[in-house]
Short mmCIF file of C-alpha atoms in Angstrom, two decimals:
data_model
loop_
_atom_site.label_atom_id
_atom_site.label_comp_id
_atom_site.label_asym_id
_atom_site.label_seq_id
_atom_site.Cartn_x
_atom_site.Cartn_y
_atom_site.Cartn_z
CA UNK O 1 -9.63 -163.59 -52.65
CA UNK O 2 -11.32 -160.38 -53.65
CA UNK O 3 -12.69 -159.14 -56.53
CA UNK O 4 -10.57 -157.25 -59.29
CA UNK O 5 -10.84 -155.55 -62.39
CA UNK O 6 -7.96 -155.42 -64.15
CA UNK O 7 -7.55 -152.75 -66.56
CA UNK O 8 -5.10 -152.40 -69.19
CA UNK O 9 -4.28 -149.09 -70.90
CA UNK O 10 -2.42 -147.04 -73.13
CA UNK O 11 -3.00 -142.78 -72.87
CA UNK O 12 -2.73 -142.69 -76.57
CA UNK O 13 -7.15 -144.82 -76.83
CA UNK O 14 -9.21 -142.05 -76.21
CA UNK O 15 -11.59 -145.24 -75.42
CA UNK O 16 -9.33 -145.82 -72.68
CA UNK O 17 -9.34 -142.25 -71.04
CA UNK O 18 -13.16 -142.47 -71.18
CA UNK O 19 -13.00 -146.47 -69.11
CA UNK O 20 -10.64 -144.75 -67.27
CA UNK O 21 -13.05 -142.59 -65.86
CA UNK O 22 -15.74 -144.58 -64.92
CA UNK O 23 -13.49 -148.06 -63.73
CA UNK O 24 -13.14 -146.12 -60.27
CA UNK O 25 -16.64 -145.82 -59.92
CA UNK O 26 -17.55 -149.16 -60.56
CA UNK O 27 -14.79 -150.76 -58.30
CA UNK O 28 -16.00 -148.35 -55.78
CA UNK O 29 -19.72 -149.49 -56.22
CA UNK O 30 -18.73 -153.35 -56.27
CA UNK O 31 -15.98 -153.53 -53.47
CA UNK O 32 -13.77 -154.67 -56.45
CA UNK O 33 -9.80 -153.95 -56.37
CA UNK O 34 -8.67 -151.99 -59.79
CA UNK O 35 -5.84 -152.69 -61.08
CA UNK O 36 -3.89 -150.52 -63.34
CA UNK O 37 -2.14 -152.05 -66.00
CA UNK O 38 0.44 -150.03 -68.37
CA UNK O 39 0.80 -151.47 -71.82
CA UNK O 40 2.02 -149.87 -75.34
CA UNK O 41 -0.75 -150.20 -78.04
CA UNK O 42 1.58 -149.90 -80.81
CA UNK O 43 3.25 -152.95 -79.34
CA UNK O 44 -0.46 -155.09 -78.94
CA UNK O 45 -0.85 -153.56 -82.66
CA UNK O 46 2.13 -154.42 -84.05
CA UNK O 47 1.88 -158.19 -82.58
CA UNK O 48 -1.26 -158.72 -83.44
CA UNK O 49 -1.98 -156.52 -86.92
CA UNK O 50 -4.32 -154.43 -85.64
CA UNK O 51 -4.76 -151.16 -86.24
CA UNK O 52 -6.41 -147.95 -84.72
CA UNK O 53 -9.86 -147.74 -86.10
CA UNK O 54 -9.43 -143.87 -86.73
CA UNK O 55 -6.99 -145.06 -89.76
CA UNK O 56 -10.62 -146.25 -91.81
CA UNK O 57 -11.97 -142.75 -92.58
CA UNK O 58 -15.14 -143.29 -92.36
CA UNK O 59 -14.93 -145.92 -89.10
CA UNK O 60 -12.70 -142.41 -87.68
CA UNK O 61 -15.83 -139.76 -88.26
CA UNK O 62 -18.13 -142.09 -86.62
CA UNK O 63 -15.79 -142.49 -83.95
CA UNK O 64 -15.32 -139.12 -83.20
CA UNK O 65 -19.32 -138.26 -82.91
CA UNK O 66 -19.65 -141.55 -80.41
CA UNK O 67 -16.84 -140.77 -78.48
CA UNK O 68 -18.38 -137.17 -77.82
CA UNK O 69 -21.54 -139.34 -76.92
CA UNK O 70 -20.51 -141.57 -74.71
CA UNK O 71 -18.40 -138.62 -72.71
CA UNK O 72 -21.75 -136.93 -72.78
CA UNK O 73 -23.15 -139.88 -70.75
CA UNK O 74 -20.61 -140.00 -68.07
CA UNK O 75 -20.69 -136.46 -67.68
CA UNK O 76 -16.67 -136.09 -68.33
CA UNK O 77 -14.57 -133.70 -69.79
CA UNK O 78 -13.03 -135.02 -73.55
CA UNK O 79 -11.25 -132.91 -76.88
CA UNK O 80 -10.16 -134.87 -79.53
CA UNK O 81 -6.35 -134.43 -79.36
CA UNK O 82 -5.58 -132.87 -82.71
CA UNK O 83 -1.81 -134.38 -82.61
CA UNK O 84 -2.99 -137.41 -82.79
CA UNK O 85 -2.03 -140.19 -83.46
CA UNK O 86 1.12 -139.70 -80.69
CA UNK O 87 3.79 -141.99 -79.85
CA UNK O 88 3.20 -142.97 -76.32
CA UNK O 89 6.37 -145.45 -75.78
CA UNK O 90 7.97 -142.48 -73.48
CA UNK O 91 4.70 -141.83 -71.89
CA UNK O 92 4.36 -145.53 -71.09
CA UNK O 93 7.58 -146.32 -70.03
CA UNK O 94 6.83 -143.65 -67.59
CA UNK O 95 3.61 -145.34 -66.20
CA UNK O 96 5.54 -148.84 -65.73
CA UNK O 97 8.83 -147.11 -64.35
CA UNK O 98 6.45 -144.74 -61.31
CA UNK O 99 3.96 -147.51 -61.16
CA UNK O 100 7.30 -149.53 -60.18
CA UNK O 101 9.62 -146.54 -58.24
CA UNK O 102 7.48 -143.99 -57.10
CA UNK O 103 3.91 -145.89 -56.46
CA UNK O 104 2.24 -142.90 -54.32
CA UNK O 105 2.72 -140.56 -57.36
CA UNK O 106 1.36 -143.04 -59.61
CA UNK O 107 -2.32 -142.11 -59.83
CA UNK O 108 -0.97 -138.42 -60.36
CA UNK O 109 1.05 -139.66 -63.14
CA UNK O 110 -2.14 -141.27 -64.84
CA UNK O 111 -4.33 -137.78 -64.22
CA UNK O 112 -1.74 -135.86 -65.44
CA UNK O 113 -1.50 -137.66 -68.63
CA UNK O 114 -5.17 -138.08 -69.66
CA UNK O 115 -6.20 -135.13 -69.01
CA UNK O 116 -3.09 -133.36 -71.24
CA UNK O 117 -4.02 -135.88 -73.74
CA UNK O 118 -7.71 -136.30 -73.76
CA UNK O 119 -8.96 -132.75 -72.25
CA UNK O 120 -6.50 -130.42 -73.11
CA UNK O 121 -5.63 -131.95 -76.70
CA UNK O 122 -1.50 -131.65 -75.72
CA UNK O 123 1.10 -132.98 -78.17
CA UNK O 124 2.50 -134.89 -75.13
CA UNK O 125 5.06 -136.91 -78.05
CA UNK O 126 7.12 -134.07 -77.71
CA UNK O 127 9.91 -134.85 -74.64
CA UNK O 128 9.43 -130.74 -73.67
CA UNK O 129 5.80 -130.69 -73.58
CA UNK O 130 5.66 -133.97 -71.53
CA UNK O 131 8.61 -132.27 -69.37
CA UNK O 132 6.59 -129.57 -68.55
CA UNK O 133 3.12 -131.34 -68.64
CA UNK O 134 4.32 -133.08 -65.74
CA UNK O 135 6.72 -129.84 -63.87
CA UNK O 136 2.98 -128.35 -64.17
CA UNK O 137 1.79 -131.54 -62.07
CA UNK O 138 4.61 -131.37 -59.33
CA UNK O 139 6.68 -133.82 -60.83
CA UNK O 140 10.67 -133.90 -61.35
CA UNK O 141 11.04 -133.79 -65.07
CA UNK O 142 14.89 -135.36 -64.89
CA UNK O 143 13.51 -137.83 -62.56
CA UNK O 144 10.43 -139.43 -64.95
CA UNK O 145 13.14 -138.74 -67.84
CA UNK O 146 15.87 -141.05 -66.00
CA UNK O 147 13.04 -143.92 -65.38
CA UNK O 148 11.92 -143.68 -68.88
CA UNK O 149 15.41 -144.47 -69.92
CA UNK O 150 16.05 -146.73 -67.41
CA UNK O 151 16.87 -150.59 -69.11
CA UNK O 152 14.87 -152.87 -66.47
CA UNK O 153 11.92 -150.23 -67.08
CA UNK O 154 11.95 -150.64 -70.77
CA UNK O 155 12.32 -154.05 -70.91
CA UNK O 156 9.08 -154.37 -67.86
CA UNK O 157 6.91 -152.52 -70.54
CA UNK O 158 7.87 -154.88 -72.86
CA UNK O 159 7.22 -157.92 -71.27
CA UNK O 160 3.97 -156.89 -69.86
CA UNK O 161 3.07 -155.95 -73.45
CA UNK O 162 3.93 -159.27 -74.56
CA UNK O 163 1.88 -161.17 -71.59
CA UNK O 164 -1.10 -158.89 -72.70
CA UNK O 165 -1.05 -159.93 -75.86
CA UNK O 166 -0.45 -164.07 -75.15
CA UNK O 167 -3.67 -163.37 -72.59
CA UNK O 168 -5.39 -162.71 -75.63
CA UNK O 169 -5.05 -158.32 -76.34
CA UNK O 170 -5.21 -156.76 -79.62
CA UNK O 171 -6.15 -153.68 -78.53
CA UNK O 172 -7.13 -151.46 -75.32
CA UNK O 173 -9.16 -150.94 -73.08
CA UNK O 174 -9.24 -154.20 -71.90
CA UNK O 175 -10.47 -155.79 -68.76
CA UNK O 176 -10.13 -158.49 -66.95
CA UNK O 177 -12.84 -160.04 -64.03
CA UNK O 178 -11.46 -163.26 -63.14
CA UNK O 179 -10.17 -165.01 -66.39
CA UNK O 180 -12.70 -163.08 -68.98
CA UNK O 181 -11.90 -160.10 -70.97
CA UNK O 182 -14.01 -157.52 -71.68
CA UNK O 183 -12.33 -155.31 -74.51
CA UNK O 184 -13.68 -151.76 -75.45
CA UNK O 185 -15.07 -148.87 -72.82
CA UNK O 186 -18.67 -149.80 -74.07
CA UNK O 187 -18.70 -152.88 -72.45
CA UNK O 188 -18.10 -151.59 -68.94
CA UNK O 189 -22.11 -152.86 -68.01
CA UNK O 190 -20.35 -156.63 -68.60
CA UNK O 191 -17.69 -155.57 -66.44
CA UNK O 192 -19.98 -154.51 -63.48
CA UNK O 193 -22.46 -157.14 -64.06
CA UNK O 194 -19.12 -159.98 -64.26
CA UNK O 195 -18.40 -158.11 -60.92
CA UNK O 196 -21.96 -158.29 -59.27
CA UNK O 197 -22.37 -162.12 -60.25
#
């Protein structure tokens, strides 16, 4: 069997666009498989009484000036979104319902939606902004809306939120090589290393 990184996600973690930027390069470099996997954070949160660490003030302000380092360092493109925090359900039942239906326009889907929320500071909570967000991309607005309201594609993001957290999530990004997690975008060095070994 080959090697995977499994990587879970929700496009509301600006931690998680910046992993999600530098997971293809590292599967890439170690011949690993990565695997995308669409959770709601609000759902890990709620489960597991978490919270986001921008709700401590001054955990937020330090936040902010790391995540601009850290997008210095991989050389990518990041705005704090200034709508945030958003409600993602919508957005995630979106990822779970083309990951699922339409699996070539998946990786679209996930561009699309970090970029609008992590470059180009969208309010992408708001059904018309998404609507057209994604029109922009080349995708059928009615379509994504009827999979987001779809019943089996609610209740898939659902369960898979409830698996993540019983495998041990309270927050994202996390990833998996083999049976070990690796939980934050600064630990992607384990992550390559885990793969390497």
């Amino acid at each position: 069997m080959g090697k995977t990184i499994e990587f879970y996600f929700d496009f509301g973690s600006p931690t998680a666009y910046l992993a999600y930027t530098q997971l293809p390069k590292i599967a890439a470099d170690t011949g690993a498989e990565l695997i995308y996997k669409p959770v709601l954070l609000g759902g890990i949160f709620q489960a597991t009484q978490n919270g986001s660490p921008m709700m401590v003030p001054a955990k937020g302000k330090y936040m902010l000036r790391d995540l601009a380092r850290f997008a210095a360092r991989y050389g990518v493109p990041m705005h704090y979104n200034p709508h945030f925090p958003i409600n993602t359900l919508q957005m995630m039942r979106g990822a779970i319902g083309v990951q699922q239906r339409l699996p070539q326009q998946f990786m679209s889907y996930v561009d699309t939606l970090y970029r609008g929320m992590w470059v180009d500071g969208l309010n992408l909570g708001d059904a018309a902004v998404l609507g057209a967000t994604l029109a922009r991309a080349g995708f059928d607005p009615q379509e994504i809306l009827a999979l987001i309201a779809d019943p089996v594609v609610k209740e898939h993001l659902k369960s898979e939120t409830e698996a993540a957290v019983k495998r041990g999530l309270f927050g994202v990004p996390a990833m998996f090589v083999g049976g070990d997690m690796y939980f934050g975008q600064d630990r992607l060095d384990f992550v390559r290393e885990a793969l390497a070994a």
